[in-house]
Every structure is written in structure tokens, then in C-alpha cells.
Short mmCIF file of C-alpha atoms in Angstrom, two decimals:
data_model
loop_
_atom_site.label_atom_id
_atom_site.label_comp_id
_atom_site.label_asym_id
_atom_site.label_seq_id
_atom_site.Cartn_x
_atom_site.Cartn_y
_atom_site.Cartn_z
CA UNK A 1 139.80 143.98 54.09
CA UNK A 2 141.22 141.45 56.48
CA UNK A 3 138.82 139.64 58.78
CA UNK A 4 139.87 141.68 61.81
CA UNK A 5 139.22 144.94 59.99
CA UNK A 6 135.84 143.76 58.74
CA UNK A 7 134.90 142.86 62.29
CA UNK A 8 135.93 146.35 63.44
CA UNK A 9 133.84 147.95 60.68
CA UNK A 10 130.85 145.80 61.58
CA UNK A 11 131.04 146.76 65.26
CA UNK A 12 131.47 150.46 64.48
CA UNK A 13 128.40 150.46 62.23
CA UNK A 14 126.30 148.49 64.71
CA UNK A 15 127.04 151.21 67.29
CA UNK A 16 126.35 154.00 64.77
CA UNK A 17 123.12 152.31 63.64
CA UNK A 18 121.79 152.44 67.20
CA UNK A 19 123.23 155.69 68.57
CA UNK A 20 123.01 158.09 65.62
CA UNK A 21 119.28 157.64 64.85
CA UNK A 22 118.51 158.06 68.57
CA UNK A 23 120.47 161.33 68.67
CA UNK A 24 118.80 162.38 65.41
CA UNK A 25 115.33 161.80 66.88
CA UNK A 26 116.28 163.51 70.14
CA UNK A 27 117.47 166.57 68.22
CA UNK A 28 114.37 166.59 66.01
CA UNK A 29 111.95 166.34 68.92
CA UNK A 30 113.76 169.13 70.77
CA UNK A 31 113.15 171.69 68.02
CA UNK A 32 111.32 174.55 69.77
CA UNK A 33 107.62 174.53 68.90
CA UNK A 34 107.41 178.20 68.09
CA UNK A 35 104.75 179.56 65.82
CA UNK A 36 106.90 180.38 62.86
CA UNK A 37 105.19 182.73 60.46
CA UNK A 38 105.47 182.85 56.70
CA UNK A 39 108.67 184.24 55.20
CA UNK A 40 108.71 188.02 55.44
CA UNK A 41 108.68 190.25 52.43
CA UNK A 42 111.71 192.50 52.39
CA UNK A 43 112.41 195.63 50.44
CA UNK A 44 115.31 198.00 51.01
CA UNK A 45 114.07 201.46 51.96
CA UNK A 46 116.79 204.06 51.39
CA UNK A 47 114.98 206.68 53.49
CA UNK A 48 115.63 204.60 56.58
CA UNK A 49 119.29 205.53 56.51
CA UNK A 50 118.33 208.81 58.16
CA UNK A 51 116.69 207.14 61.14
CA UNK A 52 118.49 207.58 64.41
CA UNK A 53 117.28 204.34 65.83
CA UNK A 54 118.32 201.02 64.36
CA UNK A 55 114.77 199.70 64.33
CA UNK A 56 111.12 200.53 64.43
CA UNK A 57 108.20 198.13 64.81
CA UNK A 58 104.47 198.65 64.47
CA UNK A 59 101.32 196.63 64.30
CA UNK A 60 98.45 197.17 61.88
CA UNK A 61 95.15 195.44 61.19
CA UNK A 62 94.12 195.05 57.59
CA UNK A 63 90.60 195.33 56.20
CA UNK A 64 90.37 191.56 56.12
CA UNK A 65 91.08 191.40 59.86
CA UNK A 66 94.62 190.04 59.51
CA UNK A 67 97.34 191.53 61.70
CA UNK A 68 100.63 192.70 60.20
CA UNK A 69 103.76 193.55 62.07
CA UNK A 70 106.01 195.96 60.24
CA UNK A 71 109.69 196.24 61.04
CA UNK A 72 112.26 198.74 59.83
CA UNK A 73 115.84 197.61 60.23
CA UNK A 74 118.22 200.47 59.57
CA UNK A 75 121.64 199.46 60.80
CA UNK A 76 121.99 195.74 60.73
CA UNK A 77 125.50 194.78 61.79
CA UNK A 78 125.17 191.07 62.46
CA UNK A 79 126.19 188.71 59.71
CA UNK A 80 123.73 186.02 60.73
CA UNK A 81 120.05 185.68 59.88
CA UNK A 82 118.52 186.74 63.21
CA UNK A 83 115.25 185.59 64.72
CA UNK A 84 112.45 188.05 65.49
CA UNK A 85 110.40 187.42 68.63
CA UNK A 86 107.25 189.10 69.84
CA UNK A 87 107.39 188.99 73.62
CA UNK A 88 106.55 190.39 77.01
CA UNK A 89 109.75 191.78 78.52
CA UNK A 90 108.35 191.45 82.03
CA UNK A 91 108.67 187.67 81.72
CA UNK A 92 111.71 185.73 82.84
CA UNK A 93 113.70 184.48 79.87
CA UNK A 94 111.49 186.63 77.66
CA UNK A 95 113.14 185.53 74.43
CA UNK A 96 112.33 181.85 74.80
CA UNK A 97 108.89 182.66 76.23
CA UNK A 98 108.07 184.87 73.30
CA UNK A 99 106.71 183.96 69.87
CA UNK A 100 109.06 183.48 66.98
CA UNK A 101 107.51 185.35 64.07
CA UNK A 102 110.27 185.27 61.47
CA UNK A 103 113.84 186.16 60.60
CA UNK A 104 115.76 189.19 59.35
CA UNK A 105 119.07 189.07 57.54
CA UNK A 106 119.88 192.64 56.60
CA UNK A 107 118.77 196.25 56.56
CA UNK A 108 115.34 196.82 55.08
CA UNK A 109 111.64 196.87 55.67
CA UNK A 110 110.00 193.65 56.76
CA UNK A 111 106.39 192.67 57.08
CA UNK A 112 105.18 189.70 59.10
CA UNK A 113 101.69 188.31 59.22
CA UNK A 114 100.86 187.70 62.87
CA UNK A 115 98.30 185.23 64.09
CA UNK A 116 95.71 186.91 66.36
CA UNK A 117 96.10 184.22 69.04
CA UNK A 118 99.65 185.31 69.81
CA UNK A 119 98.68 188.95 70.33
CA UNK A 120 98.47 188.80 74.10
CA UNK A 121 98.05 192.15 75.88
CA UNK A 122 101.58 192.43 77.22
CA UNK A 123 103.40 190.89 74.27
CA UNK A 124 104.30 194.25 72.84
CA UNK A 125 108.06 194.15 72.38
CA UNK A 126 110.18 192.91 69.51
CA UNK A 127 113.44 191.17 70.31
CA UNK A 128 116.07 190.39 67.67
CA UNK A 129 118.04 187.31 68.62
CA UNK A 130 121.22 185.84 67.15
CA UNK A 131 120.67 182.04 67.28
CA UNK A 132 124.31 181.23 66.59
CA UNK A 133 125.79 183.23 69.46
CA UNK A 134 122.57 182.87 71.42
CA UNK A 135 122.26 186.50 72.44
CA UNK A 136 120.13 189.53 71.68
CA UNK A 137 121.48 191.83 69.01
CA UNK A 138 119.58 194.99 70.01
CA UNK A 139 117.60 196.15 72.98
CA UNK A 140 113.90 195.21 72.82
CA UNK A 141 111.85 197.51 70.58
CA UNK A 142 108.33 198.50 71.63
CA UNK A 143 105.68 197.75 69.03
CA UNK A 144 103.70 200.85 68.08
CA UNK A 145 100.02 200.47 67.32
CA UNK B 1 150.81 152.31 42.29
CA UNK B 2 153.82 154.34 41.18
CA UNK B 3 157.59 153.91 41.31
CA UNK B 4 158.10 157.47 42.56
CA UNK B 5 155.91 159.98 44.36
CA UNK B 6 153.88 162.26 42.12
CA UNK B 7 151.57 165.09 43.14
CA UNK B 8 148.40 163.47 41.84
CA UNK B 9 148.36 160.06 40.18
CA UNK B 10 146.16 160.74 37.15
CA UNK B 11 145.43 158.44 34.29
CA UNK B 12 142.85 158.71 31.51
CA UNK B 13 140.11 157.10 33.58
CA UNK B 14 140.81 159.17 36.69
CA UNK B 15 140.86 162.38 34.64
CA UNK B 16 137.44 161.53 33.23
CA UNK B 17 136.21 160.71 36.72
CA UNK B 18 137.55 163.98 38.17
CA UNK B 19 136.02 166.03 35.36
CA UNK B 20 132.67 164.36 36.07
CA UNK B 21 132.99 165.21 39.78
CA UNK B 22 133.82 168.85 38.95
CA UNK B 23 130.94 169.18 36.48
CA UNK B 24 128.40 167.65 38.85
CA UNK B 25 129.63 169.86 41.71
CA UNK B 26 129.33 173.01 39.58
CA UNK B 27 125.89 171.93 38.35
CA UNK B 28 124.76 171.40 41.95
CA UNK B 29 126.06 174.81 43.04
CA UNK B 30 124.39 176.57 40.10
CA UNK B 31 121.06 174.85 40.79
CA UNK B 32 121.27 175.52 44.53
CA UNK B 33 122.09 179.20 44.06
CA UNK B 34 119.46 179.58 41.31
CA UNK B 35 116.63 178.06 43.34
CA UNK B 36 117.57 179.97 46.48
CA UNK B 37 117.72 183.30 44.69
CA UNK B 38 114.30 182.58 43.19
CA UNK B 39 112.71 181.40 46.44
CA UNK B 40 114.51 183.78 48.83
CA UNK B 41 115.38 186.97 46.90
CA UNK B 42 116.76 188.67 50.03
CA UNK B 43 119.34 186.00 50.78
CA UNK B 44 122.88 187.37 51.06
CA UNK B 45 125.77 186.11 48.87
CA UNK B 46 127.67 185.04 52.01
CA UNK B 47 124.75 182.92 53.21
CA UNK B 48 124.42 181.37 49.76
CA UNK B 49 128.11 180.45 49.68
CA UNK B 50 128.06 178.93 53.16
CA UNK B 51 124.86 176.97 52.56
CA UNK B 52 125.62 175.75 49.05
CA UNK B 53 129.06 174.42 50.00
CA UNK B 54 127.68 172.88 53.21
CA UNK B 55 124.99 170.91 51.41
CA UNK B 56 127.34 169.93 48.58
CA UNK B 57 130.00 168.62 51.00
CA UNK B 58 127.31 166.71 52.92
CA UNK B 59 126.02 165.15 49.70
CA UNK B 60 129.55 164.18 48.61
CA UNK B 61 130.25 162.62 52.02
CA UNK B 62 127.15 160.45 51.67
CA UNK B 63 128.28 159.28 48.22
CA UNK B 64 131.78 158.53 49.54
CA UNK B 65 130.43 156.50 52.46
CA UNK B 66 128.07 154.60 50.18
CA UNK B 67 130.74 153.47 47.70
CA UNK B 68 132.54 151.00 50.00
CA UNK B 69 129.52 148.89 51.00
CA UNK B 70 128.00 149.15 47.52
CA UNK B 71 131.16 147.67 46.02
CA UNK B 72 131.04 144.84 48.55
CA UNK B 73 127.37 144.15 47.82
CA UNK B 74 127.75 144.38 44.04
CA UNK B 75 131.05 144.31 42.15
CA UNK B 76 129.59 146.58 39.44
CA UNK B 77 130.37 149.50 41.75
CA UNK B 78 134.09 148.63 42.01
CA UNK B 79 135.17 151.31 39.48
CA UNK B 80 133.81 153.92 41.90
CA UNK B 81 135.92 152.39 44.67
CA UNK B 82 139.09 152.68 42.56
CA UNK B 83 138.54 156.45 42.32
CA UNK B 84 137.14 157.19 45.77
CA UNK B 85 140.26 158.97 46.99
CA UNK B 86 139.85 161.85 44.51
CA UNK B 87 136.21 162.26 45.53
CA UNK B 88 137.30 162.44 49.16
CA UNK B 89 139.83 165.18 48.48
CA UNK B 90 137.23 167.07 46.40
CA UNK B 91 134.81 166.88 49.31
CA UNK B 92 137.51 168.23 51.62
CA UNK B 93 138.05 171.24 49.32
CA UNK B 94 134.32 172.05 49.28
CA UNK B 95 134.11 171.61 53.08
CA UNK B 96 137.09 173.95 53.48
CA UNK B 97 135.22 176.73 51.65
CA UNK B 98 132.24 176.20 53.94
CA UNK B 99 134.35 176.23 57.12
CA UNK B 100 136.48 179.26 56.17
CA UNK B 101 133.52 181.39 55.12
CA UNK B 102 131.44 180.30 58.12
CA UNK B 103 134.20 181.38 60.49
CA UNK B 104 134.61 184.68 58.64
CA UNK B 105 130.88 185.33 58.56
CA UNK B 106 129.93 184.28 62.06
CA UNK B 107 133.05 184.88 64.13
CA UNK B 108 135.34 187.48 62.59
CA UNK B 109 133.28 190.67 62.94
CA UNK B 110 133.88 191.21 66.65
CA UNK B 111 137.06 192.11 68.50
CA UNK B 112 137.64 188.53 69.68
CA UNK B 113 139.87 186.06 67.86
CA UNK B 114 137.65 184.10 65.44
CA UNK B 115 138.71 180.71 66.85
CA UNK B 116 138.15 181.88 70.43
CA UNK B 117 134.74 183.13 69.33
CA UNK B 118 133.99 179.75 67.72
CA UNK B 119 134.49 177.92 71.01
CA UNK B 120 133.40 180.62 73.45
CA UNK B 121 130.51 182.51 71.86
CA UNK B 122 128.12 179.76 72.91
CA UNK B 123 129.16 177.95 76.08
CA UNK B 124 126.12 175.73 76.60
CA UNK B 125 128.32 172.63 76.52
CA UNK B 126 126.15 171.05 79.20
CA UNK B 127 122.97 171.36 77.14
CA UNK B 128 121.83 169.01 74.38
CA UNK B 129 119.54 171.29 72.42
CA UNK B 130 121.66 174.43 72.87
CA UNK B 131 124.98 172.64 72.37
CA UNK B 132 127.44 174.75 70.30
CA UNK B 133 126.86 172.87 67.08
CA UNK B 134 129.57 174.72 65.17
CA UNK B 135 132.19 173.07 67.37
CA UNK B 136 130.93 169.64 66.22
CA UNK B 137 131.38 170.69 62.60
CA UNK B 138 134.83 172.06 63.34
CA UNK B 139 136.02 168.78 64.89
CA UNK B 140 134.59 166.86 61.94
CA UNK B 141 136.54 169.16 59.63
CA UNK B 142 139.78 168.49 61.54
CA UNK B 143 139.29 164.75 60.94
CA UNK B 144 138.58 165.30 57.23
CA UNK B 145 141.61 167.58 57.00
CA UNK B 146 143.86 164.87 58.49
CA UNK B 147 142.41 162.29 56.10
CA UNK B 148 142.92 164.50 53.06
CA UNK B 149 146.47 165.39 54.16
CA UNK B 150 147.43 161.73 54.61
CA UNK B 151 145.71 160.48 51.47
CA UNK B 152 148.84 160.99 49.40
CA UNK B 153 151.01 157.99 48.53
CA UNK B 154 153.82 159.35 50.70
CA UNK B 155 151.70 158.93 53.82
CA UNK B 156 150.17 155.70 52.57
CA UNK B 157 153.64 154.23 52.38
CA UNK B 158 155.12 155.75 55.52
CA UNK B 159 152.29 155.27 57.98
CA UNK B 160 151.78 151.62 58.86
CA UNK B 161 148.58 150.03 57.49
CA UNK B 162 147.24 149.82 61.04
CA UNK B 163 147.78 153.52 61.81
CA UNK B 164 146.61 154.71 58.39
CA UNK B 165 143.45 152.62 58.43
CA UNK B 166 142.64 153.61 62.03
CA UNK B 167 143.04 157.26 61.09
CA UNK B 168 140.83 156.90 58.03
CA UNK B 169 138.16 154.99 59.92
CA UNK B 170 137.67 158.21 61.89
CA UNK B 171 135.55 159.29 58.92
CA UNK B 172 132.69 157.47 60.63
CA UNK B 173 133.17 159.67 63.72
CA UNK B 174 133.29 162.70 61.42
CA UNK B 175 130.04 161.58 59.79
CA UNK B 176 128.27 161.29 63.15
CA UNK B 177 129.61 164.72 64.19
CA UNK B 178 128.38 166.26 60.92
CA UNK B 179 124.90 164.75 61.26
CA UNK B 180 124.64 166.25 64.75
CA UNK B 181 126.18 169.52 63.53
CA UNK B 182 123.25 169.77 61.11
CA UNK B 183 120.59 168.51 63.51
CA UNK B 184 121.57 170.74 66.44
CA UNK B 185 122.33 173.71 64.25
CA UNK B 186 120.78 174.26 60.89
CA UNK B 187 117.64 172.21 61.54
CA UNK B 188 116.96 174.07 64.79
CA UNK B 189 117.04 177.33 62.87
CA UNK B 190 115.59 176.44 59.50
CA UNK B 191 112.94 173.85 60.41
CA UNK B 192 112.73 172.77 56.78
CA UNK B 193 110.92 169.39 56.56
CA UNK B 194 112.65 168.82 53.22
CA UNK B 195 116.09 169.17 54.75
CA UNK B 196 115.25 166.98 57.74
CA UNK B 197 113.67 164.35 55.48
CA UNK B 198 116.60 164.26 53.06
CA UNK B 199 119.09 164.04 55.91
CA UNK B 200 117.15 161.19 57.54
CA UNK B 201 116.92 159.29 54.25
CA UNK B 202 120.65 159.82 53.61
CA UNK B 203 121.64 158.67 57.09
CA UNK B 204 119.39 155.59 57.01
CA UNK B 205 120.66 154.68 53.53
CA UNK B 206 124.29 154.82 54.65
CA UNK B 207 123.59 152.82 57.81
CA UNK B 208 121.58 150.20 55.89
CA UNK B 209 124.24 149.80 53.19
CA UNK B 210 126.99 149.29 55.77
CA UNK B 211 124.93 146.81 57.78
CA UNK B 212 123.93 144.81 54.69
CA UNK B 213 127.55 144.69 53.46
CA UNK B 214 128.75 143.73 56.96
CA UNK B 215 126.12 140.97 57.18
CA UNK B 216 127.12 139.64 53.75
CA UNK B 217 130.83 139.45 54.59
CA UNK B 218 130.13 138.13 58.09
CA UNK B 219 128.06 135.32 56.61
CA UNK B 220 130.88 134.45 54.23
CA UNK B 221 133.47 134.63 57.03
CA UNK B 222 131.54 132.33 59.34
CA UNK B 223 130.40 129.86 56.68
CA UNK B 224 131.25 126.31 57.66
CA UNK B 225 134.06 125.05 55.46
CA UNK B 226 133.80 121.68 53.76
CA UNK B 227 137.09 119.85 54.03
CA UNK B 228 138.41 116.99 51.92
CA UNK B 229 141.83 115.49 52.52
CA UNK B 230 143.20 118.72 53.98
CA UNK B 231 141.71 120.85 51.21
CA UNK B 232 138.77 123.22 51.78
CA UNK B 233 135.94 123.76 49.31
CA UNK B 234 135.98 127.25 47.76
CA UNK B 235 133.41 127.33 45.00
CA UNK B 236 132.11 125.63 41.90
CA UNK B 237 134.44 126.48 39.01
CA UNK B 238 131.58 127.92 36.94
CA UNK B 239 130.64 130.32 39.76
CA UNK B 240 133.98 132.18 39.53
CA UNK B 241 133.78 134.87 36.87
CA UNK B 242 136.71 135.26 34.47
CA UNK B 243 139.43 137.59 35.80
CA UNK B 244 137.67 137.69 39.17
CA UNK B 245 138.02 135.77 42.41
CA UNK B 246 136.09 133.86 45.02
CA UNK B 247 137.10 134.47 48.60
CA UNK B 248 137.08 131.84 51.32
CA UNK B 249 137.80 132.49 55.01
CA UNK B 250 139.46 129.68 56.91
CA UNK B 251 140.40 130.12 60.58
CA UNK B 252 140.19 133.92 60.23
CA UNK B 253 142.53 133.92 57.23
CA UNK B 254 141.05 135.08 53.97
CA UNK B 255 142.16 133.48 50.68
CA UNK B 256 141.32 134.75 47.18
CA UNK B 257 141.11 132.22 44.34
CA UNK B 258 141.42 133.90 40.93
CA UNK B 259 140.24 132.52 37.59
CA UNK B 260 142.08 133.85 34.52
CA UNK B 261 143.24 132.67 31.09
CA UNK B 262 141.92 129.13 31.72
CA UNK B 263 143.86 128.86 34.98
CA UNK B 264 143.33 129.17 38.74
CA UNK B 265 145.67 130.65 41.36
CA UNK B 266 145.25 131.42 45.05
CA UNK B 267 146.85 134.18 47.14
CA UNK B 268 146.28 135.73 50.55
CA UNK B 269 143.36 138.14 50.28
CA UNK B 270 144.98 141.14 52.06
CA UNK B 271 146.96 143.64 50.00
CA UNK B 272 150.40 144.37 51.46
CA UNK B 273 149.77 148.07 51.05
CA UNK B 274 146.76 148.80 53.28
CA UNK B 275 145.14 145.38 53.74
CA UNK B 276 142.81 146.03 50.81
CA UNK B 277 140.51 143.17 49.71
CA UNK B 278 142.36 141.69 46.72
CA UNK B 279 139.53 139.22 46.11
CA UNK B 280 137.22 142.16 45.35
CA UNK B 281 139.63 143.36 42.69
CA UNK B 282 140.28 141.83 39.29
CA UNK B 283 143.03 140.68 36.96
CA UNK B 284 144.32 143.62 34.91
CA UNK B 285 147.22 143.12 32.48
CA UNK B 286 147.79 139.65 33.92
CA UNK B 287 148.10 140.95 37.49
CA UNK B 288 145.77 140.84 40.49
CA UNK B 289 144.87 144.49 41.07
CA UNK B 290 143.81 145.76 44.49
CA UNK B 291 140.51 147.66 44.34
CA UNK B 292 141.66 150.23 46.88
CA UNK B 293 144.82 151.75 45.45
CA UNK B 294 145.71 149.65 42.43
CA UNK B 295 148.61 147.68 43.92
CA UNK B 296 149.36 144.68 41.70
CA UNK B 297 150.59 141.10 42.16
CA UNK B 298 151.31 138.22 39.81
CA UNK B 299 148.76 135.46 40.54
CA UNK B 300 151.18 132.52 40.17
CA UNK B 301 153.73 133.65 42.82
CA UNK B 302 152.06 136.56 44.68
CA UNK B 303 154.94 138.90 43.82
CA UNK B 304 154.40 142.51 42.77
CA UNK B 305 155.84 143.13 39.29
CA UNK B 306 159.31 144.69 39.27
CA UNK B 307 160.53 147.13 40.51
CA UNK B 308 158.08 146.62 43.37
CA UNK B 309 158.95 144.18 46.14
CA UNK B 310 155.68 143.31 47.89
CA UNK B 311 154.93 139.57 48.18
CA UNK B 312 151.87 137.55 49.18
CA UNK B 313 151.38 134.04 50.52
CA UNK B 314 150.29 131.58 47.84
CA UNK B 315 148.19 128.40 48.21
CA UNK B 316 147.87 124.99 46.57
CA UNK B 317 144.66 124.35 44.69
CA UNK B 318 142.81 121.25 43.64
CA UNK B 319 139.99 120.81 41.09
CA UNK B 320 137.66 117.85 41.45
CA UNK B 321 134.43 117.31 39.52
CA UNK B 322 134.04 121.01 38.76
CA UNK B 323 134.66 122.02 42.38
CA UNK B 324 137.61 124.17 43.47
CA UNK B 325 139.45 123.34 46.72
CA UNK B 326 142.31 125.15 48.45
CA UNK B 327 144.94 123.95 50.89
CA UNK B 328 144.68 126.45 53.79
CA UNK B 329 148.35 126.06 54.73
CA UNK B 330 150.09 129.04 53.14
CA UNK B 331 153.31 128.76 51.20
CA UNK B 332 156.03 131.29 52.10
CA UNK B 333 155.39 134.73 50.58
CA UNK B 334 156.36 134.91 46.92
CA UNK B 335 156.44 131.11 46.41
CA UNK B 336 155.72 130.16 42.82
CA UNK B 337 152.90 127.64 42.39
CA UNK B 338 152.05 126.35 38.95
CA UNK B 339 148.56 127.67 38.14
CA UNK B 340 145.87 125.00 38.04
CA UNK B 341 144.71 124.62 34.46
CA UNK B 342 141.05 123.73 33.94
CA UNK B 343 140.82 123.72 30.16
#
């Protein structure tokens, strides 16, 4: 490299060395602090094909006291792994004010372990959210108990 | 360096290098797919394809960006520099698979044109955290596409060195765009500490390597020159390795002094092709060989061997008590100077 080119490289990397780590940290610290649950177990349930509704959600309490949220996804048309929120639909911006409990990426039966502290009285709807297009995929589904 | 344009300039060494790249890439893809299928049995084939090619292209880009400074810090890495162009094109091919399948998977299912969907499905352009990260990746891909398209000898010869180098320096912009594409996109969704950690280590490694290499060359460029009767001290004779050079910068002009076959010769350090650092290259088959694209020059007159016509400035040398000195006033390009014998 000629001296002029080396100088240009040096200046470019001095700028990158300052700016890029700052942007990196800013992006890292802005990750939403949702309570992400463990990965869901997923098994395809052929009987669901007969369901008229694309989804069904319910909450159960096991003998050990742990809460499980079950979710049937019958007709999953999105190609992206969508986020599942437990929320109160009376709230403004109820997706972002809800609790992220996991992801779904296809038709099937999902089971999420839910921490008791997020089971607030009015958080009784499931919202499926496409994080790429930043929009809901289906209407909110009421959680049956 | 070739008399006529050929599709891909392969030789035995480059073929071995390209086979190694292909084998390592396949091994990576197999391992990535294998581990993901084991850890996430429900993952779809489309997601696997998009993610495996994304991470592979990112890994290759880090290797590509590390080669330049590594070769400047330690000449042992020069063979990697000679073959970097093929690695760049390979990375472009992997990135193309990622981009094409991402657009198909995320933007082609609706009734809107996929490219319109890419730019319009998320319009939070005024937000940092919700910024449409896919657009960043797309712009980075456009830069990489232009670089891959102009990497052929035809473009190397027909674009001026200034334009070609400026275009290819955009890879640093592409790198920054890709880092933010990952940080504002994948990381926000996946939250994997492993991915964040590896990305941070990769980014800091690349930045550190470039800064260390820049500091090393800057120190050499700004070193105070010792003059003696119009000649400037270059190096002790014993410190120049056989078939290699020592570079001295005098008044912003860089001169490479080569030691070969018991002789010394000095030429201007910038290759006529793309201003490559001749002093970081070596003597192959009696010719100075540029580390970037293999352009060659005879050390005694700075002329490229026939039928090529490129010529370099040459310089007078002096040897006194084991110390090598150069006259910084260049001779006209292609001027023959009798090599200085030291044996």
C-alpha cells in the first residue's frame, strides 16, 4: 500500500474502532428484558387439522405446583419463528407490555412452563407476534383454565 | 498476472487453497445443521439453510478481514493474502444463498413484491432498536456483490487503482452494516449469549488486528531517517531476509530494498496494478512479486517481464560497514541500475 492509502485505512479503522463497539453496546443494552421461558416442546398432532380455529391455549397447574401453558397451532402460515406473548389486551401496546414466553415456528402442540409471578389476573390472552414484520399474526387467543 | 483474461486464474496452489475452503465450508455446514437438529428438533429446513449460510458467511468475512493486517504484522501469513480474492468470492456465494432464501422465506409469501416488502414491511426507520435490520444486511450484500463482480482481472485492469481500491474499501462499511444487521436483528430475537459473545470477540479481534497493523506501519512511515551524503539508512544488511525486502518511507514515498542472490536492488514500493505493497512480497523466479495479485517486476530495472509493460522507479543503493543506504531521488521508471553485490 502507498502511504496515502495506509493513512486512509488507519483513519477508517480508528473511526470503526470507536463507533462500532458503541453501536454494538447500544444494541445489546436495548434487548427487551422479557422473561423468556425455556424452549417449548413441540409435537405435531394430526387431530388438530380438524380444528376450525387456528389456535387454542390453556393453562394447567401440575402436581408440583408449576404452571404450564399449552398451545395448539393448527394453521400456521407465517414462515418466521413467531414470538408468543401472554398479555392483558386491555393495556395500550399490549404486545410489548406482555410477557414473552417462547416461540412457535410451525403447526403443532406446544407446551411452555410459565413462571407464577407473570400470571397476573388480567394477563389471560396469548398473542402471536411476527418480530420481522413487527405485527401480530393472529387475533389474541383467550387462555382457557 | 496473465497475458489474456481467463475466467478464473487457477494454479496448483490456488486449486489446493480453494479445495480447502470448500471442504471447511462443507464441514461447517454439516456441523451446524447436525448440532441444530439435535438441539432444536423442530427447526425447519428453511430456517436451517438461512441460519447456517448466515453464520458461515459472517465467519468467512472475519477471516477475510483478518488476513490483510495479519500479513502486515507477520509475513508468515502472506500466502493467505495471495489467495484472498478466491475466499472473498466464496463468501459472496454463501452470502447470496442466505440473502435469496431470506427474501423468499420472509418476504415472498404475501401479495406484495418481495423487495417492496423488504423495505416496507417494517418502517421504523426512525427507531434504533426497531430499525429494519434486514435493510442493513441488504445494503451490505449490494457492496459485497459489487466487490465480487469487480474482482475479475478485467475490472482490475479497466478501473483505475483509485476507483477500484475505493470501491473495495467499502468492505469496511459492509462489515459495520453486517454487525448491526446481526445486533439489531438476530440478537434481538435469539438472545443467545454464545452468539453475542462470539460476535463481540470477532469484532474486537478484527478491530485490534487492524489497529496494531496500522500502528506498526505508521511507526515505520514516521521513523526519522538517518541521512549520510544524500543517502538514507534503510537497514542492516543482515536484517533483510533472503528474497525479501525492507521498506523505508522518505518524504511520503515508500521504497522497497530487496536482497536476492547475493545482491541488493531498490524499487518504488507501490505496484503499478493496484498500489499493492511490493515490499511485503518476495522474489519468485527472479522477479519481485506483488503480494496482492502476483504482478511481477525485475529487481534491477523495475520492468515487468515481457510481454507486460509496467515499469517502476528504481533507486541507487550504497553499502557501508554492513549498513544499507538508499538515494531517495528516483531514477526514471524502468531505469536499469546494476544490483549492489554484497558477497
